[in-house]
JSON list of C-alpha atoms in Angstrom, two decimals:
[
{"chain": "A", "resi": 73, "resn": "MET", "atom": "CA", "xyz": [-57.47, -17.08, -43.84]},
{"chain": "A", "resi": 74, "resn": "MET", "atom": "CA", "xyz": [-59.24, -15.96, -47.00]},
{"chain": "A", "resi": 75, "resn": "ILE", "atom": "CA", "xyz": [-58.59, -12.37, -48.05]},
{"chain": "A", "resi": 76, "resn": "ARG", "atom": "CA", "xyz": [-60.87, -10.85, -50.66]},
{"chain": "A", "resi": 77, "resn": "THR", "atom": "CA", "xyz": [-59.80, -7.95, -52.82]},
{"chain": "A", "resi": 78, "resn": "PHE", "atom": "CA", "xyz": [-62.72, -5.76, -51.74]},
{"chain": "A", "resi": 79, "resn": "ILE", "atom": "CA", "xyz": [-61.36, -5.40, -48.19]},
{"chain": "A", "resi": 80, "resn": "PRO", "atom": "CA", "xyz": [-60.29, -1.74, -47.88]},
{"chain": "A", "resi": 81, "resn": "LEU", "atom": "CA", "xyz": [-56.53, -1.44, -47.78]},
{"chain": "A", "resi": 82, "resn": "ALA", "atom": "CA", "xyz": [-56.91, 1.45, -45.34]},
{"chain": "A", "resi": 83, "resn": "ALA", "atom": "CA", "xyz": [-58.45, -0.95, -42.84]},
{"chain": "A", "resi": 84, "resn": "LEU", "atom": "CA", "xyz": [-55.49, -3.27, -43.19]},
{"chain": "A", "resi": 85, "resn": "LEU", "atom": "CA", "xyz": [-53.04, -0.44, -42.72]},
{"chain": "A", "resi": 86, "resn": "ALA", "atom": "CA", "xyz": [-54.91, 0.63, -39.61]},
{"chain": "A", "resi": 87, "resn": "LEU", "atom": "CA", "xyz": [-54.59, -2.90, -38.33]},
{"chain": "A", "resi": 88, "resn": "ALA", "atom": "CA", "xyz": [-50.86, -2.75, -38.96]},
{"chain": "A", "resi": 89, "resn": "GLY", "atom": "CA", "xyz": [-50.64, 0.32, -36.74]},
{"chain": "A", "resi": 90, "resn": "SER", "atom": "CA", "xyz": [-52.28, -1.35, -33.75]},
{"chain": "A", "resi": 91, "resn": "ALA", "atom": "CA", "xyz": [-50.56, -2.65, -30.62]},
{"chain": "A", "resi": 92, "resn": "SER", "atom": "CA", "xyz": [-47.18, -4.32, -31.02]},
{"chain": "A", "resi": 93, "resn": "ALA", "atom": "CA", "xyz": [-48.67, -7.73, -30.23]},
{"chain": "A", "resi": 94, "resn": "GLN", "atom": "CA", "xyz": [-50.80, -7.35, -33.35]},
{"chain": "A", "resi": 95, "resn": "GLU", "atom": "CA", "xyz": [-47.99, -6.32, -35.71]},
{"chain": "A", "resi": 96, "resn": "ARG", "atom": "CA", "xyz": [-46.95, -9.77, -36.94]},
{"chain": "A", "resi": 97, "resn": "PRO", "atom": "CA", "xyz": [-50.48, -10.98, -37.69]},
{"chain": "A", "resi": 98, "resn": "ALA", "atom": "CA", "xyz": [-51.25, -7.64, -39.34]},
{"chain": "A", "resi": 99, "resn": "GLN", "atom": "CA", "xyz": [-48.21, -7.94, -41.61]},
{"chain": "A", "resi": 100, "resn": "ALA", "atom": "CA", "xyz": [-49.37, -11.40, -42.65]},
{"chain": "A", "resi": 101, "resn": "VAL", "atom": "CA", "xyz": [-52.83, -10.02, -43.43]},
{"chain": "A", "resi": 102, "resn": "ILE", "atom": "CA", "xyz": [-51.36, -7.23, -45.55]},
{"chain": "A", "resi": 103, "resn": "ASP", "atom": "CA", "xyz": [-49.03, -9.64, -47.37]},
{"chain": "A", "resi": 104, "resn": "ALA", "atom": "CA", "xyz": [-51.95, -11.94, -48.16]},
{"chain": "A", "resi": 105, "resn": "TYR", "atom": "CA", "xyz": [-54.05, -9.01, -49.36]},
{"chain": "A", "resi": 106, "resn": "LEU", "atom": "CA", "xyz": [-51.34, -7.76, -51.69]},
{"chain": "A", "resi": 107, "resn": "LYS", "atom": "CA", "xyz": [-50.80, -11.26, -53.07]},
{"chain": "A", "resi": 108, "resn": "SER", "atom": "CA", "xyz": [-54.51, -11.61, -53.78]},
{"chain": "A", "resi": 109, "resn": "THR", "atom": "CA", "xyz": [-54.64, -8.31, -55.70]},
{"chain": "A", "resi": 110, "resn": "PHE", "atom": "CA", "xyz": [-51.89, -9.54, -58.01]},
{"chain": "A", "resi": 111, "resn": "GLY", "atom": "CA", "xyz": [-53.51, -12.97, -58.44]},
{"chain": "A", "resi": 112, "resn": "LYS", "atom": "CA", "xyz": [-53.83, -12.66, -62.22]},
{"chain": "A", "resi": 113, "resn": "ALA", "atom": "CA", "xyz": [-50.49, -10.95, -62.78]},
{"chain": "A", "resi": 114, "resn": "SER", "atom": "CA", "xyz": [-47.63, -12.51, -64.71]},
{"chain": "A", "resi": 115, "resn": "ALA", "atom": "CA", "xyz": [-45.01, -14.63, -62.97]},
{"chain": "A", "resi": 116, "resn": "GLU", "atom": "CA", "xyz": [-42.60, -11.68, -63.18]},
{"chain": "A", "resi": 117, "resn": "TRP", "atom": "CA", "xyz": [-45.01, -9.46, -61.26]},
{"chain": "A", "resi": 118, "resn": "GLN", "atom": "CA", "xyz": [-45.78, -12.23, -58.79]},
{"chain": "A", "resi": 119, "resn": "ALA", "atom": "CA", "xyz": [-42.07, -12.43, -57.99]},
{"chain": "A", "resi": 120, "resn": "ARG", "atom": "CA", "xyz": [-41.99, -8.69, -57.25]},
{"chain": "A", "resi": 121, "resn": "ILE", "atom": "CA", "xyz": [-44.53, -9.01, -54.46]},
{"chain": "A", "resi": 122, "resn": "LYS", "atom": "CA", "xyz": [-42.08, -10.78, -52.16]},
{"chain": "A", "resi": 123, "resn": "PRO", "atom": "CA", "xyz": [-39.66, -8.23, -50.64]},
{"chain": "A", "resi": 124, "resn": "ASP", "atom": "CA", "xyz": [-35.95, -8.98, -50.73]},
{"chain": "A", "resi": 125, "resn": "ASP", "atom": "CA", "xyz": [-33.97, -9.25, -47.49]},
{"chain": "A", "resi": 126, "resn": "SER", "atom": "CA", "xyz": [-33.30, -5.52, -47.17]},
{"chain": "A", "resi": 127, "resn": "LEU", "atom": "CA", "xyz": [-36.83, -4.41, -47.97]},
{"chain": "A", "resi": 128, "resn": "ALA", "atom": "CA", "xyz": [-38.17, -6.98, -45.52]},
{"chain": "A", "resi": 129, "resn": "VAL", "atom": "CA", "xyz": [-36.08, -5.38, -42.77]},
{"chain": "A", "resi": 130, "resn": "CYS", "atom": "CA", "xyz": [-37.32, -1.92, -43.75]},
{"chain": "A", "resi": 131, "resn": "ASN", "atom": "CA", "xyz": [-40.93, -3.14, -43.68]},
{"chain": "A", "resi": 132, "resn": "THR", "atom": "CA", "xyz": [-40.70, -4.82, -40.28]},
{"chain": "A", "resi": 133, "resn": "THR", "atom": "CA", "xyz": [-38.82, -1.91, -38.67]},
{"chain": "A", "resi": 134, "resn": "ARG", "atom": "CA", "xyz": [-40.90, 0.78, -40.42]},
{"chain": "A", "resi": 135, "resn": "ASN", "atom": "CA", "xyz": [-37.78, 2.15, -42.07]},
{"chain": "A", "resi": 136, "resn": "ASN", "atom": "CA", "xyz": [-35.96, 2.42, -38.76]},
{"chain": "A", "resi": 137, "resn": "PRO", "atom": "CA", "xyz": [-33.46, -0.45, -38.75]},
{"chain": "A", "resi": 138, "resn": "SER", "atom": "CA", "xyz": [-31.01, -0.90, -35.89]},
{"chain": "A", "resi": 139, "resn": "SER", "atom": "CA", "xyz": [-27.37, 0.00, -36.35]},
{"chain": "A", "resi": 140, "resn": "ALA", "atom": "CA", "xyz": [-26.48, -3.65, -36.84]},
{"chain": "A", "resi": 141, "resn": "GLN", "atom": "CA", "xyz": [-29.27, -4.11, -39.39]},
{"chain": "A", "resi": 142, "resn": "SER", "atom": "CA", "xyz": [-28.18, -0.95, -41.21]},
{"chain": "A", "resi": 143, "resn": "ASP", "atom": "CA", "xyz": [-24.56, -2.10, -41.39]},
{"chain": "A", "resi": 144, "resn": "GLU", "atom": "CA", "xyz": [-25.64, -5.48, -42.70]},
{"chain": "A", "resi": 145, "resn": "MET", "atom": "CA", "xyz": [-27.94, -3.84, -45.25]},
{"chain": "A", "resi": 146, "resn": "LEU", "atom": "CA", "xyz": [-25.21, -1.53, -46.56]},
{"chain": "A", "resi": 147, "resn": "LYS", "atom": "CA", "xyz": [-22.83, -4.46, -46.93]},
{"chain": "A", "resi": 148, "resn": "ARG", "atom": "CA", "xyz": [-25.43, -6.64, -48.65]},
{"chain": "A", "resi": 149, "resn": "GLU", "atom": "CA", "xyz": [-26.65, -3.96, -51.05]},
{"chain": "A", "resi": 150, "resn": "SER", "atom": "CA", "xyz": [-23.15, -2.66, -51.88]},
{"chain": "A", "resi": 151, "resn": "ALA", "atom": "CA", "xyz": [-22.29, -6.15, -53.10]},
{"chain": "A", "resi": 152, "resn": "ARG", "atom": "CA", "xyz": [-25.18, -5.94, -55.57]},
{"chain": "A", "resi": 153, "resn": "VAL", "atom": "CA", "xyz": [-23.91, -2.82, -57.33]},
{"chain": "A", "resi": 154, "resn": "VAL", "atom": "CA", "xyz": [-22.47, -3.51, -60.79]},
{"chain": "A", "resi": 155, "resn": "TYR", "atom": "CA", "xyz": [-20.19, -0.78, -62.10]},
{"chain": "A", "resi": 156, "resn": "PRO", "atom": "CA", "xyz": [-19.57, -0.21, -65.84]},
{"chain": "A", "resi": 157, "resn": "ALA", "atom": "CA", "xyz": [-16.99, -2.64, -67.18]},
{"chain": "A", "resi": 158, "resn": "ASP", "atom": "CA", "xyz": [-15.42, 0.14, -69.27]},
{"chain": "A", "resi": 159, "resn": "GLY", "atom": "CA", "xyz": [-14.92, 2.32, -66.17]},
{"chain": "A", "resi": 160, "resn": "LYS", "atom": "CA", "xyz": [-16.91, 5.17, -67.73]},
{"chain": "A", "resi": 161, "resn": "PHE", "atom": "CA", "xyz": [-19.76, 6.63, -65.69]},
{"chain": "A", "resi": 162, "resn": "LEU", "atom": "CA", "xyz": [-21.01, 9.39, -68.00]},
{"chain": "A", "resi": 163, "resn": "GLY", "atom": "CA", "xyz": [-23.05, 8.95, -71.14]},
{"chain": "A", "resi": 164, "resn": "ASN", "atom": "CA", "xyz": [-24.99, 11.52, -73.15]},
{"chain": "A", "resi": 165, "resn": "TRP", "atom": "CA", "xyz": [-26.68, 14.23, -71.09]},
{"chain": "A", "resi": 166, "resn": "LYS", "atom": "CA", "xyz": [-29.33, 14.89, -73.75]},
{"chain": "A", "resi": 167, "resn": "ASN", "atom": "CA", "xyz": [-30.44, 11.28, -73.54]},
{"chain": "A", "resi": 168, "resn": "GLY", "atom": "CA", "xyz": [-30.23, 11.56, -69.77]},
{"chain": "A", "resi": 169, "resn": "TYR", "atom": "CA", "xyz": [-32.72, 14.42, -69.87]},
{"chain": "A", "resi": 170, "resn": "GLN", "atom": "CA", "xyz": [-35.15, 12.16, -71.70]},
{"chain": "A", "resi": 171, "resn": "VAL", "atom": "CA", "xyz": [-34.70, 9.38, -69.13]},
{"chain": "A", "resi": 172, "resn": "ALA", "atom": "CA", "xyz": [-35.21, 11.85, -66.27]},
{"chain": "A", "resi": 173, "resn": "ASN", "atom": "CA", "xyz": [-38.46, 13.07, -67.82]},
{"chain": "A", "resi": 174, "resn": "ASN", "atom": "CA", "xyz": [-39.86, 9.64, -68.69]},
{"chain": "A", "resi": 175, "resn": "GLY", "atom": "CA", "xyz": [-42.28, 8.19, -66.15]},
{"chain": "A", "resi": 176, "resn": "ARG", "atom": "CA", "xyz": [-43.41, 5.26, -68.29]},
{"chain": "A", "resi": 177, "resn": "GLY", "atom": "CA", "xyz": [-42.49, 1.61, -67.92]},
{"chain": "A", "resi": 178, "resn": "GLY", "atom": "CA", "xyz": [-43.19, -1.04, -65.32]},
{"chain": "A", "resi": 179, "resn": "GLN", "atom": "CA", "xyz": [-46.95, -0.43, -65.27]},
{"chain": "A", "resi": 180, "resn": "PHE", "atom": "CA", "xyz": [-49.74, -2.83, -66.21]},
{"chain": "A", "resi": 181, "resn": "SER", "atom": "CA", "xyz": [-51.05, -0.24, -68.67]},
{"chain": "A", "resi": 182, "resn": "ASP", "atom": "CA", "xyz": [-47.77, -0.02, -70.60]},
{"chain": "A", "resi": 183, "resn": "PRO", "atom": "CA", "xyz": [-47.66, -1.90, -73.91]},
{"chain": "A", "resi": 184, "resn": "PRO", "atom": "CA", "xyz": [-45.04, -4.66, -74.16]},
{"chain": "A", "resi": 185, "resn": "GLY", "atom": "CA", "xyz": [-41.62, -3.25, -74.96]},
{"chain": "A", "resi": 186, "resn": "THR", "atom": "CA", "xyz": [-42.25, 0.13, -73.34]},
{"chain": "A", "resi": 187, "resn": "VAL", "atom": "CA", "xyz": [-38.90, 1.64, -72.34]},
{"chain": "A", "resi": 188, "resn": "ALA", "atom": "CA", "xyz": [-38.90, 2.58, -68.66]},
{"chain": "A", "resi": 189, "resn": "GLY", "atom": "CA", "xyz": [-37.67, 5.96, -67.49]},
{"chain": "A", "resi": 190, "resn": "GLY", "atom": "CA", "xyz": [-36.33, 7.27, -64.21]},
{"chain": "A", "resi": 191, "resn": "ASN", "atom": "CA", "xyz": [-39.05, 9.89, -63.70]},
{"chain": "A", "resi": 192, "resn": "CYS", "atom": "CA", "xyz": [-36.43, 11.89, -61.77]},
{"chain": "A", "resi": 193, "resn": "PHE", "atom": "CA", "xyz": [-38.38, 15.14, -61.98]},
{"chain": "A", "resi": 194, "resn": "ALA", "atom": "CA", "xyz": [-41.15, 13.57, -59.89]},
{"chain": "A", "resi": 195, "resn": "CYS", "atom": "CA", "xyz": [-38.93, 13.94, -56.82]},
{"chain": "A", "resi": 196, "resn": "HIS", "atom": "CA", "xyz": [-36.11, 16.35, -57.71]},
{"chain": "A", "resi": 197, "resn": "GLN", "atom": "CA", "xyz": [-35.36, 19.70, -59.24]},
{"chain": "A", "resi": 198, "resn": "LEU", "atom": "CA", "xyz": [-32.62, 19.23, -61.84]},
{"chain": "A", "resi": 199, "resn": "ASP", "atom": "CA", "xyz": [-32.54, 21.87, -64.57]},
{"chain": "A", "resi": 200, "resn": "PRO", "atom": "CA", "xyz": [-33.11, 25.19, -62.72]},
{"chain": "A", "resi": 201, "resn": "LYS", "atom": "CA", "xyz": [-35.14, 26.47, -65.68]},
{"chain": "A", "resi": 202, "resn": "GLU", "atom": "CA", "xyz": [-37.73, 23.70, -65.34]},
{"chain": "A", "resi": 203, "resn": "VAL", "atom": "CA", "xyz": [-40.90, 24.92, -63.63]},
{"chain": "A", "resi": 204, "resn": "SER", "atom": "CA", "xyz": [-42.44, 21.55, -62.79]},
{"chain": "A", "resi": 205, "resn": "TYR", "atom": "CA", "xyz": [-40.68, 19.15, -60.44]},
{"chain": "A", "resi": 206, "resn": "GLY", "atom": "CA", "xyz": [-41.18, 17.27, -57.19]},
{"chain": "A", "resi": 207, "resn": "THR", "atom": "CA", "xyz": [-39.80, 18.17, -53.80]},
{"chain": "A", "resi": 208, "resn": "LEU", "atom": "CA", "xyz": [-39.72, 14.77, -52.10]},
{"chain": "A", "resi": 209, "resn": "GLY", "atom": "CA", "xyz": [-35.99, 14.63, -52.79]},
{"chain": "A", "resi": 210, "resn": "PRO", "atom": "CA", "xyz": [-33.39, 17.43, -52.59]},
{"chain": "A", "resi": 211, "resn": "SER", "atom": "CA", "xyz": [-32.71, 19.82, -55.44]},
{"chain": "A", "resi": 212, "resn": "LEU", "atom": "CA", "xyz": [-30.02, 18.51, -57.79]},
{"chain": "A", "resi": 213, "resn": "ALA", "atom": "CA", "xyz": [-29.52, 21.80, -59.62]},
{"chain": "A", "resi": 214, "resn": "ALA", "atom": "CA", "xyz": [-25.81, 22.49, -60.23]},
{"chain": "A", "resi": 215, "resn": "TYR", "atom": "CA", "xyz": [-25.10, 19.00, -58.87]},
{"chain": "A", "resi": 216, "resn": "GLY", "atom": "CA", "xyz": [-21.88, 18.34, -60.76]},
{"chain": "A", "resi": 217, "resn": "LYS", "atom": "CA", "xyz": [-20.70, 21.94, -60.70]},
{"chain": "A", "resi": 218, "resn": "ASP", "atom": "CA", "xyz": [-21.09, 22.26, -56.93]},
{"chain": "A", "resi": 219, "resn": "ARG", "atom": "CA", "xyz": [-19.10, 19.07, -56.47]},
{"chain": "A", "resi": 220, "resn": "LYS", "atom": "CA", "xyz": [-16.35, 20.20, -58.86]},
{"chain": "A", "resi": 221, "resn": "TYR", "atom": "CA", "xyz": [-16.99, 17.13, -61.03]},
{"chain": "A", "resi": 222, "resn": "ASP", "atom": "CA", "xyz": [-15.01, 15.05, -58.53]},
{"chain": "A", "resi": 223, "resn": "PRO", "atom": "CA", "xyz": [-14.44, 11.45, -59.80]},
{"chain": "A", "resi": 224, "resn": "GLU", "atom": "CA", "xyz": [-15.20, 9.86, -56.43]},
{"chain": "A", "resi": 225, "resn": "THR", "atom": "CA", "xyz": [-18.42, 11.85, -56.15]},
{"chain": "A", "resi": 226, "resn": "ILE", "atom": "CA", "xyz": [-19.36, 10.69, -59.63]},
{"chain": "A", "resi": 227, "resn": "LYS", "atom": "CA", "xyz": [-18.85, 7.05, -58.62]},
{"chain": "A", "resi": 228, "resn": "ASP", "atom": "CA", "xyz": [-20.85, 7.61, -55.42]},
{"chain": "A", "resi": 229, "resn": "ALA", "atom": "CA", "xyz": [-23.73, 9.08, -57.42]},
{"chain": "A", "resi": 230, "resn": "TYR", "atom": "CA", "xyz": [-23.70, 6.09, -59.77]},
{"chain": "A", "resi": 231, "resn": "THR", "atom": "CA", "xyz": [-23.85, 3.80, -56.73]},
{"chain": "A", "resi": 232, "resn": "LYS", "atom": "CA", "xyz": [-26.87, 5.61, -55.34]},
{"chain": "A", "resi": 233, "resn": "ILE", "atom": "CA", "xyz": [-28.77, 5.58, -58.63]},
{"chain": "A", "resi": 234, "resn": "TYR", "atom": "CA", "xyz": [-27.97, 1.91, -59.18]},
{"chain": "A", "resi": 235, "resn": "ASN", "atom": "CA", "xyz": [-28.87, 0.86, -55.63]},
{"chain": "A", "resi": 236, "resn": "SER", "atom": "CA", "xyz": [-29.85, 3.59, -53.18]},
{"chain": "A", "resi": 237, "resn": "MET", "atom": "CA", "xyz": [-29.86, 1.19, -50.23]},
{"chain": "A", "resi": 238, "resn": "ALA", "atom": "CA", "xyz": [-26.15, 0.66, -50.72]},
{"chain": "A", "resi": 239, "resn": "VAL", "atom": "CA", "xyz": [-25.78, 4.27, -49.56]},
{"chain": "A", "resi": 240, "resn": "VAL", "atom": "CA", "xyz": [-28.78, 4.98, -47.30]},
{"chain": "A", "resi": 241, "resn": "PRO", "atom": "CA", "xyz": [-30.51, 2.10, -45.46]},
{"chain": "A", "resi": 242, "resn": "CYS", "atom": "CA", "xyz": [-34.24, 2.00, -46.27]},
{"chain": "A", "resi": 243, "resn": "SER", "atom": "CA", "xyz": [-33.86, 4.84, -48.76]},
{"chain": "A", "resi": 244, "resn": "ASN", "atom": "CA", "xyz": [-37.09, 6.03, -50.39]},
{"chain": "A", "resi": 245, "resn": "MET", "atom": "CA", "xyz": [-35.26, 6.37, -53.70]},
{"chain": "A", "resi": 246, "resn": "PRO", "atom": "CA", "xyz": [-35.95, 3.59, -56.22]},
{"chain": "A", "resi": 247, "resn": "ARG", "atom": "CA", "xyz": [-33.15, 1.07, -56.75]},
{"chain": "A", "resi": 248, "resn": "PHE", "atom": "CA", "xyz": [-32.99, 1.65, -60.48]},
{"chain": "A", "resi": 249, "resn": "GLY", "atom": "CA", "xyz": [-30.15, -0.68, -61.42]},
{"chain": "A", "resi": 250, "resn": "VAL", "atom": "CA", "xyz": [-30.51, -3.58, -59.05]},
{"chain": "A", "resi": 251, "resn": "ASN", "atom": "CA", "xyz": [-34.26, -3.79, -59.78]},
{"chain": "A", "resi": 252, "resn": "LYS", "atom": "CA", "xyz": [-33.62, -3.48, -63.53]},
{"chain": "A", "resi": 253, "resn": "VAL", "atom": "CA", "xyz": [-35.74, -0.38, -63.97]},
{"chain": "A", "resi": 254, "resn": "LEU", "atom": "CA", "xyz": [-32.94, 1.32, -65.92]},
{"chain": "A", "resi": 255, "resn": "ASP", "atom": "CA", "xyz": [-30.14, -0.36, -67.83]},
{"chain": "A", "resi": 256, "resn": "GLU", "atom": "CA", "xyz": [-26.48, 0.63, -67.59]},
{"chain": "A", "resi": 257, "resn": "GLN", "atom": "CA", "xyz": [-26.58, 3.05, -70.52]},
{"chain": "A", "resi": 258, "resn": "GLN", "atom": "CA", "xyz": [-29.64, 4.84, -69.17]},
{"chain": "A", "resi": 259, "resn": "ILE", "atom": "CA", "xyz": [-27.94, 5.27, -65.80]},
{"chain": "A", "resi": 260, "resn": "LYS", "atom": "CA", "xyz": [-24.82, 6.61, -67.53]},
{"chain": "A", "resi": 261, "resn": "ASP", "atom": "CA", "xyz": [-26.96, 9.09, -69.45]},
{"chain": "A", "resi": 262, "resn": "VAL", "atom": "CA", "xyz": [-28.67, 10.30, -66.26]},
{"chain": "A", "resi": 263, "resn": "MET", "atom": "CA", "xyz": [-25.22, 10.61, -64.71]},
{"chain": "A", "resi": 264, "resn": "ALA", "atom": "CA", "xyz": [-24.16, 12.81, -67.63]},
{"chain": "A", "resi": 265, "resn": "TYR", "atom": "CA", "xyz": [-27.26, 14.94, -67.11]},
{"chain": "A", "resi": 266, "resn": "LEU", "atom": "CA", "xyz": [-26.08, 15.47, -63.53]},
{"chain": "A", "resi": 267, "resn": "PHE", "atom": "CA", "xyz": [-22.35, 15.88, -64.16]},
{"chain": "A", "resi": 268, "resn": "ASP", "atom": "CA", "xyz": [-21.64, 17.02, -67.72]},
{"chain": "A", "resi": 269, "resn": "PRO", "atom": "CA", "xyz": [-20.52, 20.68, -67.62]},
{"chain": "A", "resi": 270, "resn": "GLU", "atom": "CA", "xyz": [-22.62, 21.28, -70.74]},
{"chain": "A", "resi": 271, "resn": "SER", "atom": "CA", "xyz": [-25.78, 19.92, -69.15]},
{"chain": "A", "resi": 272, "resn": "PRO", "atom": "CA", "xyz": [-28.40, 22.55, -68.24]},
{"chain": "A", "resi": 273, "resn": "VAL", "atom": "CA", "xyz": [-28.27, 21.13, -64.71]},
{"chain": "A", "resi": 274, "resn": "ASN", "atom": "CA", "xyz": [-24.85, 22.76, -64.32]},
{"chain": "A", "resi": 275, "resn": "LYS", "atom": "CA", "xyz": [-25.52, 26.06, -66.08]}
]
C-alpha cells in the first residue's frame, strides 16, 4: 500500500482509534506513514523510527501494558542501565543547570555537533525561583533536601534519568541515557543540580 506524505496524520490517528478489528491494520498504516516522512533522513534517523521491544509494547497497549508485560519491561530496561564506573553519581550542579535549560540537540535543524540538553524545565519545576517551567511532570523543587540526600534515592534518580522505563513502564519521560540523548557526565551534572545541597533546587 502506497502512503503519501500529504495524507493528514490526524486521519491516520483517527483510524487507529476505530474498532479493535481495525487496530492492527491502522498501526501498519501509521508505521508506513511515519517511515515515508523520514524517507530522506540519515540512516541514524531511519533506525530511530523502529520502536524497541518496550516501546512497541507501549504502542500496542496504548501505554497500558499487562502486569506480565510490565514486569518483563522493567526487567529488560533495568538491564540496559549503565551506572558510572567510578561509583559517583553527582557532577557539577552549575553545569547541570545548563543541561536542564538546554532544549537543543537531536533535531534536523541543529547544526552538526550540537550538544543536546535535557530540557528538564519543559516538564518540571526545579529551581523554585524560576518563573517559567512545565507542569507535565511533578515539581522537583527541594528534591534532594526533601529526600535527605539519601544514597539509595540518588541511585534511583540516576536510574530514572538514564532509563525511565526501568522504573515506570511506558513512562512519558525521555530515556536520556539509553537513547544517548545525554552522556554520563551530563546526567551526573543534572543529578548534582537535583541533589547538591548548594544547588538552588535545594535552597
